[in-house]
N, CA, C and O atoms as a Tinker XYZ file with bonds, in Angstrom:
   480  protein
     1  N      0.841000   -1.172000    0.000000    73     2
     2  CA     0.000000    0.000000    0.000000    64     1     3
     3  C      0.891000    1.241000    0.000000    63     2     4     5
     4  O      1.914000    1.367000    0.673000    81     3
     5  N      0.351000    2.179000   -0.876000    73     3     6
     6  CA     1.155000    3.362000   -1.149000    64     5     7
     7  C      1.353000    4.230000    0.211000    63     6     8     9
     8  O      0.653000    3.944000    1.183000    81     7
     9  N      2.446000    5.452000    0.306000    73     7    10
    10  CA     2.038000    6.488000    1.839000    64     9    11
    11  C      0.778000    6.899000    1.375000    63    10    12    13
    12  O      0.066000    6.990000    2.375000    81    11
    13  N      0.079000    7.222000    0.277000    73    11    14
    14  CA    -0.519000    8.495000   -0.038000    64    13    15
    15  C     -1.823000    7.735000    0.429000    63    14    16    17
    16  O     -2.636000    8.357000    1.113000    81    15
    17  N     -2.134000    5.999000   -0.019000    73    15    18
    18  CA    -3.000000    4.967000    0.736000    64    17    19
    19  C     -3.404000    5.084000    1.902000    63    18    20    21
    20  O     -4.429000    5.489000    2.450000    81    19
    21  N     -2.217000    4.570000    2.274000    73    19    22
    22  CA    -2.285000    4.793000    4.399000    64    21    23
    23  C     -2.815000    5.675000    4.638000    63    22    24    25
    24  O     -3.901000    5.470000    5.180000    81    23
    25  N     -2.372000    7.330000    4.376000    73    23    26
    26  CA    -3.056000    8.352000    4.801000    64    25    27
    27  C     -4.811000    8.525000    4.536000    63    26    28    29
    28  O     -5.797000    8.745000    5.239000    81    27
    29  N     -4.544000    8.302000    3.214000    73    27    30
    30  CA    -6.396000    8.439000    2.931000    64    29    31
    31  C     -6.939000    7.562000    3.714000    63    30    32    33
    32  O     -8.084000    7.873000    4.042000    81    31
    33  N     -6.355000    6.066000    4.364000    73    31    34
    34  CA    -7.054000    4.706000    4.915000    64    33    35
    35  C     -6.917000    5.873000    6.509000    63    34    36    37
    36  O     -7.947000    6.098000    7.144000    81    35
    37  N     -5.944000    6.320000    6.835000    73    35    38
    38  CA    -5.948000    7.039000    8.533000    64    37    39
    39  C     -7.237000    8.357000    8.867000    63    38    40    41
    40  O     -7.908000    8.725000    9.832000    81    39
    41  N     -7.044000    8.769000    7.304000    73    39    42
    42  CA    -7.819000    9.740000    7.139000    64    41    43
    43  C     -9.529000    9.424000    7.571000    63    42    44    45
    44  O    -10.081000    9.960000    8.532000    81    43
    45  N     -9.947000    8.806000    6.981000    73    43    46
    46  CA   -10.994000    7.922000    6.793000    64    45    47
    47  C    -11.576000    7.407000    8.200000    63    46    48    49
    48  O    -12.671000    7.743000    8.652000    81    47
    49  N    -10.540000    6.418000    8.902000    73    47    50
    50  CA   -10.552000    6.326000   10.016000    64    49    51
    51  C    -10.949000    7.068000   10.840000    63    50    52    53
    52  O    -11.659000    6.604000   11.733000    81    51
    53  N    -10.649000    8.387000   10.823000    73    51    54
    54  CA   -10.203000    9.398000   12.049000    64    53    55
    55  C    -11.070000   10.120000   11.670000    63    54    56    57
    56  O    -11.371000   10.997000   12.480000    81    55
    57  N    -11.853000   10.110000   10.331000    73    55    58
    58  CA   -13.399000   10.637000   10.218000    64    57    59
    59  C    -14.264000    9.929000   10.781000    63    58    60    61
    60  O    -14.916000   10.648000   11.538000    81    59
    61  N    -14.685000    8.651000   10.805000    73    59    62
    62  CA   -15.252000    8.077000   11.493000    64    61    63
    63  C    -15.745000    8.005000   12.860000    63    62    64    65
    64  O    -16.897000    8.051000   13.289000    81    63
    65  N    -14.238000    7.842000   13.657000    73    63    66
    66  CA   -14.493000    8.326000   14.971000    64    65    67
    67  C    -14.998000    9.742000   15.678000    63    66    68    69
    68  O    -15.754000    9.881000   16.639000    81    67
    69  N    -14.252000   10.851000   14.790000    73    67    70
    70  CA   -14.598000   11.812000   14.592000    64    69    71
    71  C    -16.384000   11.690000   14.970000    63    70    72    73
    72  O    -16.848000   11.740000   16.109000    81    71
    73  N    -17.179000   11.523000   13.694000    73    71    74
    74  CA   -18.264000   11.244000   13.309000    64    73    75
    75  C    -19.058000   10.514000   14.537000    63    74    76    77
    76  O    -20.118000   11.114000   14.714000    81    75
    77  N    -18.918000    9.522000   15.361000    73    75    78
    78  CA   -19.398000    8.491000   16.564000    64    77    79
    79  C    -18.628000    9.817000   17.405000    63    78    80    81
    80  O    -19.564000   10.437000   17.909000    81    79
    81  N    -17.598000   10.363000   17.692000    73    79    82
    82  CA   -17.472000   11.309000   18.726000    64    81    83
    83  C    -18.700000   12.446000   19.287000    63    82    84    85
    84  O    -19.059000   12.897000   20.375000    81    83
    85  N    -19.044000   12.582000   18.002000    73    83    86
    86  CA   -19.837000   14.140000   17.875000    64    85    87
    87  C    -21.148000   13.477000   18.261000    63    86    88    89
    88  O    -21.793000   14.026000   19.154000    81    87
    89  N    -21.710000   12.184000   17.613000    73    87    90
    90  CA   -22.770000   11.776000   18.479000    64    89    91
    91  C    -23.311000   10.917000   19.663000    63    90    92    93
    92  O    -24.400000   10.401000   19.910000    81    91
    93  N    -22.111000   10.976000   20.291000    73    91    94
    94  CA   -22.430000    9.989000   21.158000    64    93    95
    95  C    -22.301000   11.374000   22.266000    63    94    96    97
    96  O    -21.903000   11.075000   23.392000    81    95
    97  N    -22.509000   12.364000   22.094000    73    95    98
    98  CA   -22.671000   13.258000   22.785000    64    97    99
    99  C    -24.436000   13.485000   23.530000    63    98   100   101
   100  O    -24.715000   13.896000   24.656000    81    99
   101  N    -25.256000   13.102000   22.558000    73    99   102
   102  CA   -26.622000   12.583000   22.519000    64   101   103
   103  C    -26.734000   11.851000   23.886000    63   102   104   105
   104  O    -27.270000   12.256000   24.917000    81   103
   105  N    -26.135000   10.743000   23.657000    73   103   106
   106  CA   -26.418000    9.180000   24.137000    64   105   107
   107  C    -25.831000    9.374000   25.448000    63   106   108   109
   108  O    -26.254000    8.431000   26.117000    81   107
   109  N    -25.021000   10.152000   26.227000    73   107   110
   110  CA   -24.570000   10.156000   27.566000    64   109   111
   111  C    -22.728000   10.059000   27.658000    63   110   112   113
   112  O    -22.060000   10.186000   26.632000    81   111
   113  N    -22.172000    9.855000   28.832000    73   111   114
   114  CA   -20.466000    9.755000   29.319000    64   113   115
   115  C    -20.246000    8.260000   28.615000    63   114   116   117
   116  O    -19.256000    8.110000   27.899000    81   115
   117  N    -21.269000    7.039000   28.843000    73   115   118
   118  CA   -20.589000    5.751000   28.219000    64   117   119
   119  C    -20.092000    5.837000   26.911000    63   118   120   121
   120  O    -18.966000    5.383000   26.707000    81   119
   121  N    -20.920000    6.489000   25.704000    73   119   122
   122  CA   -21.142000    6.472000   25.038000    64   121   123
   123  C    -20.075000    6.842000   24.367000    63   122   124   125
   124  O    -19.483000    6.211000   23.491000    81   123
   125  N    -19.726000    8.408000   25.016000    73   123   126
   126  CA   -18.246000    9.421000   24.211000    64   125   127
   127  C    -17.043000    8.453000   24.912000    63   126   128   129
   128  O    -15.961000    8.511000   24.327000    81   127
   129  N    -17.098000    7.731000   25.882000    73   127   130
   130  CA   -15.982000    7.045000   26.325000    64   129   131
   131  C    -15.551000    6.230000   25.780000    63   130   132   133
   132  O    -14.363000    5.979000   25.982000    81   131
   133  N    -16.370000    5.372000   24.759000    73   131   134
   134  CA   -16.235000    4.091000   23.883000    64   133   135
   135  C    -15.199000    5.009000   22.862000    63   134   136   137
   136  O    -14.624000    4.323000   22.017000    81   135
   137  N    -14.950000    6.206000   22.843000    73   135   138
   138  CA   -14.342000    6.516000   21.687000    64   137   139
   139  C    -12.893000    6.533000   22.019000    63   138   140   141
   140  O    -12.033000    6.958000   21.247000    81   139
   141  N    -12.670000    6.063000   23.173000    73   139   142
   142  CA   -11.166000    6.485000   23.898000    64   141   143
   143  C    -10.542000    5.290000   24.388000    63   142   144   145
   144  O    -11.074000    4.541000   25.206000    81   143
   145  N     -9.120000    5.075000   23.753000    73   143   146
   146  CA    -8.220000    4.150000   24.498000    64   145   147
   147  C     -8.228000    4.346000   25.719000    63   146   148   149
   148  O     -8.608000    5.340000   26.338000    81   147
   149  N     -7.689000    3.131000   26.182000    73   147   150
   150  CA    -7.784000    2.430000   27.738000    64   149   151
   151  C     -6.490000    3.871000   28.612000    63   150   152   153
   152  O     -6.535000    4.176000   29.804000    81   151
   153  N     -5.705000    4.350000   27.783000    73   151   154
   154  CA    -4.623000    4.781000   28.214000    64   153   155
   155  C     -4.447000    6.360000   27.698000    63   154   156   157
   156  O     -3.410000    6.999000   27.874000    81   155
   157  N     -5.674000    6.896000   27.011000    73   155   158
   158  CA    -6.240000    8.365000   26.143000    64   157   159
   159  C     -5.933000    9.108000   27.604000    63   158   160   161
   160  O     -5.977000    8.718000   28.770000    81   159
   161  N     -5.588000   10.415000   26.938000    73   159   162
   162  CA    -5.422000   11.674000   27.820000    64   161   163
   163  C     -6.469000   12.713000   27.213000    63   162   164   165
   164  O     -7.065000   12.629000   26.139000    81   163
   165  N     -6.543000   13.804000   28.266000    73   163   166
   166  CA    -7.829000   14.625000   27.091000    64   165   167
   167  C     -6.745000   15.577000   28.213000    63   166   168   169
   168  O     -6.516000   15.337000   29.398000    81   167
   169  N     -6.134000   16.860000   27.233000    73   167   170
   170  CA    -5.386000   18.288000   28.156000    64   169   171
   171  C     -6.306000   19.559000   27.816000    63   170   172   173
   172  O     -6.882000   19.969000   26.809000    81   171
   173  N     -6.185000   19.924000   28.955000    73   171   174
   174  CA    -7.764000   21.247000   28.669000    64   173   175
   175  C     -6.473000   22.382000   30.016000    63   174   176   177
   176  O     -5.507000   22.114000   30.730000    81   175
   177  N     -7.368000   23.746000   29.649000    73   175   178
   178  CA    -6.626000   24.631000   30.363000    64   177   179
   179  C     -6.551000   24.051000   32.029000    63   178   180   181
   180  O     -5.884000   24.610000   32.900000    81   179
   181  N     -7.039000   23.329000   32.154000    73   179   182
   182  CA    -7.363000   22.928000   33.735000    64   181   183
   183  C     -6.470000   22.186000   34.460000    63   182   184   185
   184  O     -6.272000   22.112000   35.672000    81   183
   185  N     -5.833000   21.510000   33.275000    73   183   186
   186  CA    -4.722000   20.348000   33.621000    64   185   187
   187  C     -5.248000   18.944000   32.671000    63   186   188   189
   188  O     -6.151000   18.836000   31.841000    81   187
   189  N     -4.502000   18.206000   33.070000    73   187   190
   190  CA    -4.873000   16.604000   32.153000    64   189   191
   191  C     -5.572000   15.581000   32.557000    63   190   192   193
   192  O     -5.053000   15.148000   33.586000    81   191
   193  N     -6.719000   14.832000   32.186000    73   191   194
   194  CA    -7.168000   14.304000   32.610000    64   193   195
   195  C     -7.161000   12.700000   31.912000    63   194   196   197
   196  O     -8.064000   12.372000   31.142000    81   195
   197  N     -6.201000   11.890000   32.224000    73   195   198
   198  CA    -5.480000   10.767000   32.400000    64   197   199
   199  C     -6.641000    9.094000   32.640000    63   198   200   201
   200  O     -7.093000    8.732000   33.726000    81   199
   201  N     -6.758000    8.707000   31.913000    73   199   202
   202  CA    -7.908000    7.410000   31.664000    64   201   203
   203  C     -9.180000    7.212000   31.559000    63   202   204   205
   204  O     -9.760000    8.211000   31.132000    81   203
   205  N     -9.922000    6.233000   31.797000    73   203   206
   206  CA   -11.317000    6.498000   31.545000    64   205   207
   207  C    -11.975000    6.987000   33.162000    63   206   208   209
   208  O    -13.168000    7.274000   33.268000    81   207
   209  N    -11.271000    7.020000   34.048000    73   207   210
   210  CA   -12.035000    7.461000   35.209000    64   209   211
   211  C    -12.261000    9.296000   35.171000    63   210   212   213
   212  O    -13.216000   10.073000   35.206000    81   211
   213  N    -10.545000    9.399000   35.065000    73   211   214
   214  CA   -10.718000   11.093000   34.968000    64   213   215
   215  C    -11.182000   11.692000   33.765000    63   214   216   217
   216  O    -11.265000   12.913000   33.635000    81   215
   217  N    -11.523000   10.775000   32.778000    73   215   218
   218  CA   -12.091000   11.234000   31.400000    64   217   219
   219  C    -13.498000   11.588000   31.718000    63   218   220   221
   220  O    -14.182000   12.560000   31.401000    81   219
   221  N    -13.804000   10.261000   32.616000    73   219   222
   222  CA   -15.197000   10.362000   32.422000    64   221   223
   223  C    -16.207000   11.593000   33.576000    63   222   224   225
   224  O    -17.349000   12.038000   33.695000    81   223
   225  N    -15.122000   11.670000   34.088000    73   223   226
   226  CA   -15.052000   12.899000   35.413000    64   225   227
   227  C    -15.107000   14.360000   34.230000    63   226   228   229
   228  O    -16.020000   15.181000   34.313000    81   227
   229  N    -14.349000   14.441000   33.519000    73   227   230
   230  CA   -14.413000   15.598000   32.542000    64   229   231
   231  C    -15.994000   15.771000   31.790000    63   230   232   233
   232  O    -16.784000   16.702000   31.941000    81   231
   233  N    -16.133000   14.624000   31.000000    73   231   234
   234  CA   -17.264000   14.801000   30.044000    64   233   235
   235  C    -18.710000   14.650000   31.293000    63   234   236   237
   236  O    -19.476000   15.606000   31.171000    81   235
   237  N    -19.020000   13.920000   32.089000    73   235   238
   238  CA   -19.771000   14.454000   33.096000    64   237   239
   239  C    -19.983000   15.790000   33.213000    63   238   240   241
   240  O    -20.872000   16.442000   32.664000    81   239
   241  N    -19.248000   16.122000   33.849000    73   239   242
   242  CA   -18.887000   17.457000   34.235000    64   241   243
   243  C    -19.507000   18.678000   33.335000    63   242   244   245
   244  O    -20.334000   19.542000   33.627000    81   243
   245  N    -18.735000   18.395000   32.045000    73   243   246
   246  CA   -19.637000   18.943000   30.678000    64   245   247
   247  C    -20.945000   18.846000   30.852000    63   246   248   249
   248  O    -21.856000   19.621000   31.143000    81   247
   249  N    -20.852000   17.895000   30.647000    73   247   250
   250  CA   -22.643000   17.610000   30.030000    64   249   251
   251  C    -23.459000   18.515000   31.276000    63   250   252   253
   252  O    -24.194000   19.423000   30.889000    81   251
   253  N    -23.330000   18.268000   32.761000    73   251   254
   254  CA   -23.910000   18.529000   33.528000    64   253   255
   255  C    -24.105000   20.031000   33.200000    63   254   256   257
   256  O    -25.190000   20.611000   33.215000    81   255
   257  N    -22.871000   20.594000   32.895000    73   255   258
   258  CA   -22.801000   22.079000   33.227000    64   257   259
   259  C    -23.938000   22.429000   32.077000    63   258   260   261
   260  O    -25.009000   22.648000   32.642000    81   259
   261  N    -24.040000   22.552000   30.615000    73   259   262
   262  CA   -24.598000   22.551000   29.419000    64   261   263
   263  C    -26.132000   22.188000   29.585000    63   262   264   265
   264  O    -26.575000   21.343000   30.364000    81   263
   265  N    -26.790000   22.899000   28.800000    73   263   266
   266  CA   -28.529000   23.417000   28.913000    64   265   267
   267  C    -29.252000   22.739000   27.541000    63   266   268   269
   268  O    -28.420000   22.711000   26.635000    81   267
   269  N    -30.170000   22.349000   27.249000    73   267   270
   270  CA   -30.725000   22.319000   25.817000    64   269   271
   271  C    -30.863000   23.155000   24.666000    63   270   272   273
   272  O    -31.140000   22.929000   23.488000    81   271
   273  N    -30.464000   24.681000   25.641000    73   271   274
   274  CA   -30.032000   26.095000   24.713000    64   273   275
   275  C    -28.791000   25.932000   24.261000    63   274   276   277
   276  O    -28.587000   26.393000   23.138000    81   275
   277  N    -27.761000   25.329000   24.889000    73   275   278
   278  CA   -26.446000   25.486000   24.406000    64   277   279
   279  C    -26.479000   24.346000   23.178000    63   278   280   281
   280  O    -26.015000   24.721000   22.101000    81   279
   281  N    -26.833000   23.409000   23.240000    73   279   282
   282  CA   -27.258000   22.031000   22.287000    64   281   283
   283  C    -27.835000   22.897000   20.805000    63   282   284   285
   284  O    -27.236000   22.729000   19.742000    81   283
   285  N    -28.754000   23.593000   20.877000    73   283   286
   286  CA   -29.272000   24.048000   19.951000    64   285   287
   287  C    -28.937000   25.174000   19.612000    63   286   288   289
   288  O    -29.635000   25.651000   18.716000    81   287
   289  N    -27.761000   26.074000   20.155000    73   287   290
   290  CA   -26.633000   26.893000   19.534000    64   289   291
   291  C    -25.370000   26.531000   19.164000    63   290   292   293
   292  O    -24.535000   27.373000   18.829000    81   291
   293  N    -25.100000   25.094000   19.200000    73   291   294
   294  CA   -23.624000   24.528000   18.905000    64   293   295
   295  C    -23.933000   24.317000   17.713000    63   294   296   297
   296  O    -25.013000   23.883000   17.311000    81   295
   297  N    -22.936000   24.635000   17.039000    73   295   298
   298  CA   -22.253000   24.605000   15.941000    64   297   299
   299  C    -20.520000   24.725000   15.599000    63   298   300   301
   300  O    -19.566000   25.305000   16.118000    81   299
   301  N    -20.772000   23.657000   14.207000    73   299   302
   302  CA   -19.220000   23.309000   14.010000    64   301   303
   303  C    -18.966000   24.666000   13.003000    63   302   304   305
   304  O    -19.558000   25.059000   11.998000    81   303
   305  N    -17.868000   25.156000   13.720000    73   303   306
   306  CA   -17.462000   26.423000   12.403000    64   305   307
   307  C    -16.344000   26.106000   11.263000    63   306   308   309
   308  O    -16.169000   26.744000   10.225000    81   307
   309  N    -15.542000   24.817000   11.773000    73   307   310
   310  CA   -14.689000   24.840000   11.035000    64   309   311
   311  C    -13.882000   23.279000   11.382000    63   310   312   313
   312  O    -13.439000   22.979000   12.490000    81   311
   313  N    -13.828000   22.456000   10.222000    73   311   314
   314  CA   -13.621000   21.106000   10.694000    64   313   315
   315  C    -12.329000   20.500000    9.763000    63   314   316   317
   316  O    -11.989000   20.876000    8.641000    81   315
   317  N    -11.851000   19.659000   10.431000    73   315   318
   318  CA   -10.372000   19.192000    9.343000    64   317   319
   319  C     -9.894000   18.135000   10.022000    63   318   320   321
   320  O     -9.584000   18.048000   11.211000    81   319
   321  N     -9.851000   17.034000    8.822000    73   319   322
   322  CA    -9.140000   15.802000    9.515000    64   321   323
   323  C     -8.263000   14.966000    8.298000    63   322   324   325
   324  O     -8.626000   14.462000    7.235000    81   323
   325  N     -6.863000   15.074000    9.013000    73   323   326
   326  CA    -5.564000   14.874000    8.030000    64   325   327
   327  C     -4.935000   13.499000    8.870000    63   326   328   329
   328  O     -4.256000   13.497000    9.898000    81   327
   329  N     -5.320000   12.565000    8.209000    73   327   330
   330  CA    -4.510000   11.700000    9.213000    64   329   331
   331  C     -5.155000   11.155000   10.077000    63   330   332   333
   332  O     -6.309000   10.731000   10.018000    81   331
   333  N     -4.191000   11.141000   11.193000    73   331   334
   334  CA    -4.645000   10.363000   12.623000    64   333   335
   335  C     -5.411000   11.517000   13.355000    63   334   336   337
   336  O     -6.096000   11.089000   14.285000    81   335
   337  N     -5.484000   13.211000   13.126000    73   335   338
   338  CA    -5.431000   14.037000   13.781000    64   337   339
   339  C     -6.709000   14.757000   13.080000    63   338   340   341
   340  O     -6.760000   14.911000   11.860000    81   339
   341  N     -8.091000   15.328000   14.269000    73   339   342
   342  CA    -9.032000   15.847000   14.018000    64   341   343
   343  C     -8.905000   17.034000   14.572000    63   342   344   345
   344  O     -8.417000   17.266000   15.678000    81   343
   345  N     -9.495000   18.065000   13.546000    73   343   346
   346  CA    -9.191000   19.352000   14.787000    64   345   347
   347  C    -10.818000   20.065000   14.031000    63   346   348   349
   348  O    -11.253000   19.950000   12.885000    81   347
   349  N    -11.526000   20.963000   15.522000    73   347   350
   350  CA   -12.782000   21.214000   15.393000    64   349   351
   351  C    -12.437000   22.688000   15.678000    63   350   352   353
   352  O    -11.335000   22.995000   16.130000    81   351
   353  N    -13.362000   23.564000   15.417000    73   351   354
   354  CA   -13.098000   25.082000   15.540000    64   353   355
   355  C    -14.617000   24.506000   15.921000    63   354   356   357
   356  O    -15.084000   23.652000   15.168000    81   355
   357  N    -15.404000   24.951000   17.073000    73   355   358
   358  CA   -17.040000   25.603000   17.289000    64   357   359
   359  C    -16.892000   26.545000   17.866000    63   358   360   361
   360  O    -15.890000   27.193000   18.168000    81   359
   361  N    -18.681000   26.739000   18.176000    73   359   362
   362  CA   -19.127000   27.782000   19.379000    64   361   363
   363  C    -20.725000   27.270000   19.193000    63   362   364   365
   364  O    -21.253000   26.499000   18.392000    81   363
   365  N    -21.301000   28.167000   20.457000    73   363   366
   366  CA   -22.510000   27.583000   21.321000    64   365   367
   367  C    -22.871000   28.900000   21.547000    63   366   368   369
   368  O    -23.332000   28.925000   22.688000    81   367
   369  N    -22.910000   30.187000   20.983000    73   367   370
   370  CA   -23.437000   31.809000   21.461000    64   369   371
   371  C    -25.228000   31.682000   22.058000    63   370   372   373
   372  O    -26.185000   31.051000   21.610000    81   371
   373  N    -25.090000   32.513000   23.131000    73   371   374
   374  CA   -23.925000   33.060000   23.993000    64   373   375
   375  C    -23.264000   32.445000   24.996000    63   374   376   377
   376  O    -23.035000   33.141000   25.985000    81   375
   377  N    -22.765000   30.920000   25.005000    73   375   378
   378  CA   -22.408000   30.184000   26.350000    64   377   379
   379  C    -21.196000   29.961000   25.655000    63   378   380   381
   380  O    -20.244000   30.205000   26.396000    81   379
   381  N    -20.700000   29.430000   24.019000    73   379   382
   382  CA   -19.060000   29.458000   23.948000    64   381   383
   383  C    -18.866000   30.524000   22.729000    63   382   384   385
   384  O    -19.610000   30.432000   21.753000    81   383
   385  N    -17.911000   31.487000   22.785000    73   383   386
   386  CA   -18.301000   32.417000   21.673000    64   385   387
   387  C    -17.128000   31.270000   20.845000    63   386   388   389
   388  O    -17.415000   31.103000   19.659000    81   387
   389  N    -15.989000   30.560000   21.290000    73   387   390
   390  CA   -15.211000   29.508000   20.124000    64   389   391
   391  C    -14.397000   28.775000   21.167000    63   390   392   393
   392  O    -13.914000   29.136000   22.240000    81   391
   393  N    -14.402000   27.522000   20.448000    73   391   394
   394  CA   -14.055000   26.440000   21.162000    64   393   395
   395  C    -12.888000   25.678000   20.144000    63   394   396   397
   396  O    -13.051000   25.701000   18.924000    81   395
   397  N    -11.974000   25.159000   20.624000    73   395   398
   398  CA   -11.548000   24.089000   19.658000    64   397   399
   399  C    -11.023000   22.502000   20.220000    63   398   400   401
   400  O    -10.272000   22.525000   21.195000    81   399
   401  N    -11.192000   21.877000   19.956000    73   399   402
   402  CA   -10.699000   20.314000   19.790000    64   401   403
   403  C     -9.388000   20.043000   18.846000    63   402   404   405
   404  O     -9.128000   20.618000   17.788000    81   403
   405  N     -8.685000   19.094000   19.453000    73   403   406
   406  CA    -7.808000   18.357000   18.397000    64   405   407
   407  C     -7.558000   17.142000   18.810000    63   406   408   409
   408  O     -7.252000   16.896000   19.977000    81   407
   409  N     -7.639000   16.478000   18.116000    73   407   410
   410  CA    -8.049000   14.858000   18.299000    64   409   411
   411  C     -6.799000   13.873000   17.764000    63   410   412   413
   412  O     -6.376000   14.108000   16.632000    81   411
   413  N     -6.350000   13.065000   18.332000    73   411   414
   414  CA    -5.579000   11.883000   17.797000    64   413   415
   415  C     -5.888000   10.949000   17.998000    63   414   416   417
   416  O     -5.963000   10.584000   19.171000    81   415
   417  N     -6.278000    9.959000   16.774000    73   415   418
   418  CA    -6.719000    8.786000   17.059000    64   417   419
   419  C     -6.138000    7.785000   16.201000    63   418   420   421
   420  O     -5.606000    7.909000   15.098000    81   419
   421  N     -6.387000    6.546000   17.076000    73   419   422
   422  CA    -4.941000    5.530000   16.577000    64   421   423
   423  C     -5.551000    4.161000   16.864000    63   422   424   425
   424  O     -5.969000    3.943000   18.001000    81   423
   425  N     -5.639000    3.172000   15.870000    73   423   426
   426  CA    -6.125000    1.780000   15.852000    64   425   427
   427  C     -7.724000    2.317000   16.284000    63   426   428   429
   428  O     -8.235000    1.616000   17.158000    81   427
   429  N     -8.570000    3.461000   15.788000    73   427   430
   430  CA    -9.807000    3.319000   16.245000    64   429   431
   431  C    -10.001000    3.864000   17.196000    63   430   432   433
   432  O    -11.226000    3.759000   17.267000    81   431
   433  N     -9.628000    4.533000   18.243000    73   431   434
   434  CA    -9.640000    4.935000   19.647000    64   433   435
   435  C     -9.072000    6.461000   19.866000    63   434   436   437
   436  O     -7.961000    6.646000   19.371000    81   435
   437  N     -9.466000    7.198000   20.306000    73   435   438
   438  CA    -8.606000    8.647000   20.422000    64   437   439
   439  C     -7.612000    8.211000   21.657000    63   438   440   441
   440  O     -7.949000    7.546000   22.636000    81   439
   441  N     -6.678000    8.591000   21.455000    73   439   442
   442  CA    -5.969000    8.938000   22.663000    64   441   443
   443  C     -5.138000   10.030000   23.027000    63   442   444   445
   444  O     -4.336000    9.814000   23.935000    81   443
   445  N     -5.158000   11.003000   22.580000    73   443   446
   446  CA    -4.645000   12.183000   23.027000    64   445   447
   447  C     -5.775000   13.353000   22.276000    63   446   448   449
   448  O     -6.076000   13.491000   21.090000    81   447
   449  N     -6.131000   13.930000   23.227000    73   447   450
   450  CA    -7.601000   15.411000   22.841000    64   449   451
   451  C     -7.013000   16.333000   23.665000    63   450   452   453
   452  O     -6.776000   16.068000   24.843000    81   451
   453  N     -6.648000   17.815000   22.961000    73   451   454
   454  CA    -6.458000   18.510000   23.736000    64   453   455
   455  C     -7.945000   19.613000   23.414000    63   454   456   457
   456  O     -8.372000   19.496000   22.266000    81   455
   457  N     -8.640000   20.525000   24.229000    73   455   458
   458  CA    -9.457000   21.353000   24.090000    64   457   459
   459  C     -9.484000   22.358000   24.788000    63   458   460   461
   460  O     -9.291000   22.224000   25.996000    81   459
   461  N     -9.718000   23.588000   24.259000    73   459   462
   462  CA   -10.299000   24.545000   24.762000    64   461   463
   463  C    -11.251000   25.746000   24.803000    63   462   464   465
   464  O    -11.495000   26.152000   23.667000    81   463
   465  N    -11.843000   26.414000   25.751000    73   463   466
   466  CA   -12.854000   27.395000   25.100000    64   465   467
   467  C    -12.993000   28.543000   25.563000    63   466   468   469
   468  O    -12.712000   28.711000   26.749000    81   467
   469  N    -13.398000   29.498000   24.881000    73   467   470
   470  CA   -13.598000   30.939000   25.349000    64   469   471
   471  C    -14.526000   31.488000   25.539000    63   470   472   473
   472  O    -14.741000   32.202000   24.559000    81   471
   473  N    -15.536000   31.639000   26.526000    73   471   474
   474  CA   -16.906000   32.312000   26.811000    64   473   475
   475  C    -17.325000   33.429000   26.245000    63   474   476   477
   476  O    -16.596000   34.418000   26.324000    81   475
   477  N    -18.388000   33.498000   25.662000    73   475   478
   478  CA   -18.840000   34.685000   25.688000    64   477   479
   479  C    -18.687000   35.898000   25.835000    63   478   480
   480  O    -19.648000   36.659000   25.721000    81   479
């Protein structure tokens, strides 16, 4: 298989998950967790949050904080996935005026997400 193969085959991949990332946001914490190696980090301005316990301590946390208004002001502004690596530009006005994600994912699984966001 050619490099230029692999990449479109990683590419592909890492849309996918991508794709099950964004909706398993719906479905609850099990759900976005299935998207993460056993050994995934997610780094946010807060510090790092290191496996599926403190992962799942993060996206909790989210969800809890977040309203059915913010759900129905999110939007993706700007999306790109090269590789193993997803990166999201949103916002949620007036609760995120821009947010971004960047995603690495490998054999199917993210394991390194860094994110952050800027209020309103």
């Amino acid at each position: 298989m050619s490099m230029s193969a692999r990449q479109d085959d990683a590419t592909a991949a890492t849309a996918r998950v991508l794709a099950h990332h964004l909706a398993a946001f719906a479905d609850g914490v099990p759900a976005i967790l299935s998207d993460y190696a056993e050994h995934a980090v997610v780094i946010t301005p807060d510090g790092v949050h290191r496996g599926p316990v403190q992962i799942s301590g993060f996206f909790d946390a989210f969800l809890r904080g977040v309203s059915g208004a913010f759900w129905e002001a999110f939007r993706i502004d700007r999306q790109i996935v090269e590789g193993e690596v997803a990166y999201l530009v949103w916002s949620a006005p007036p609760f995120v005026a821009m947010a971004t994600d960047t995603l690495v994912v490998r054999d199917g699984r993210i394991v390194i997400q860094s994110f952050t966001s800027l209020s309103a």
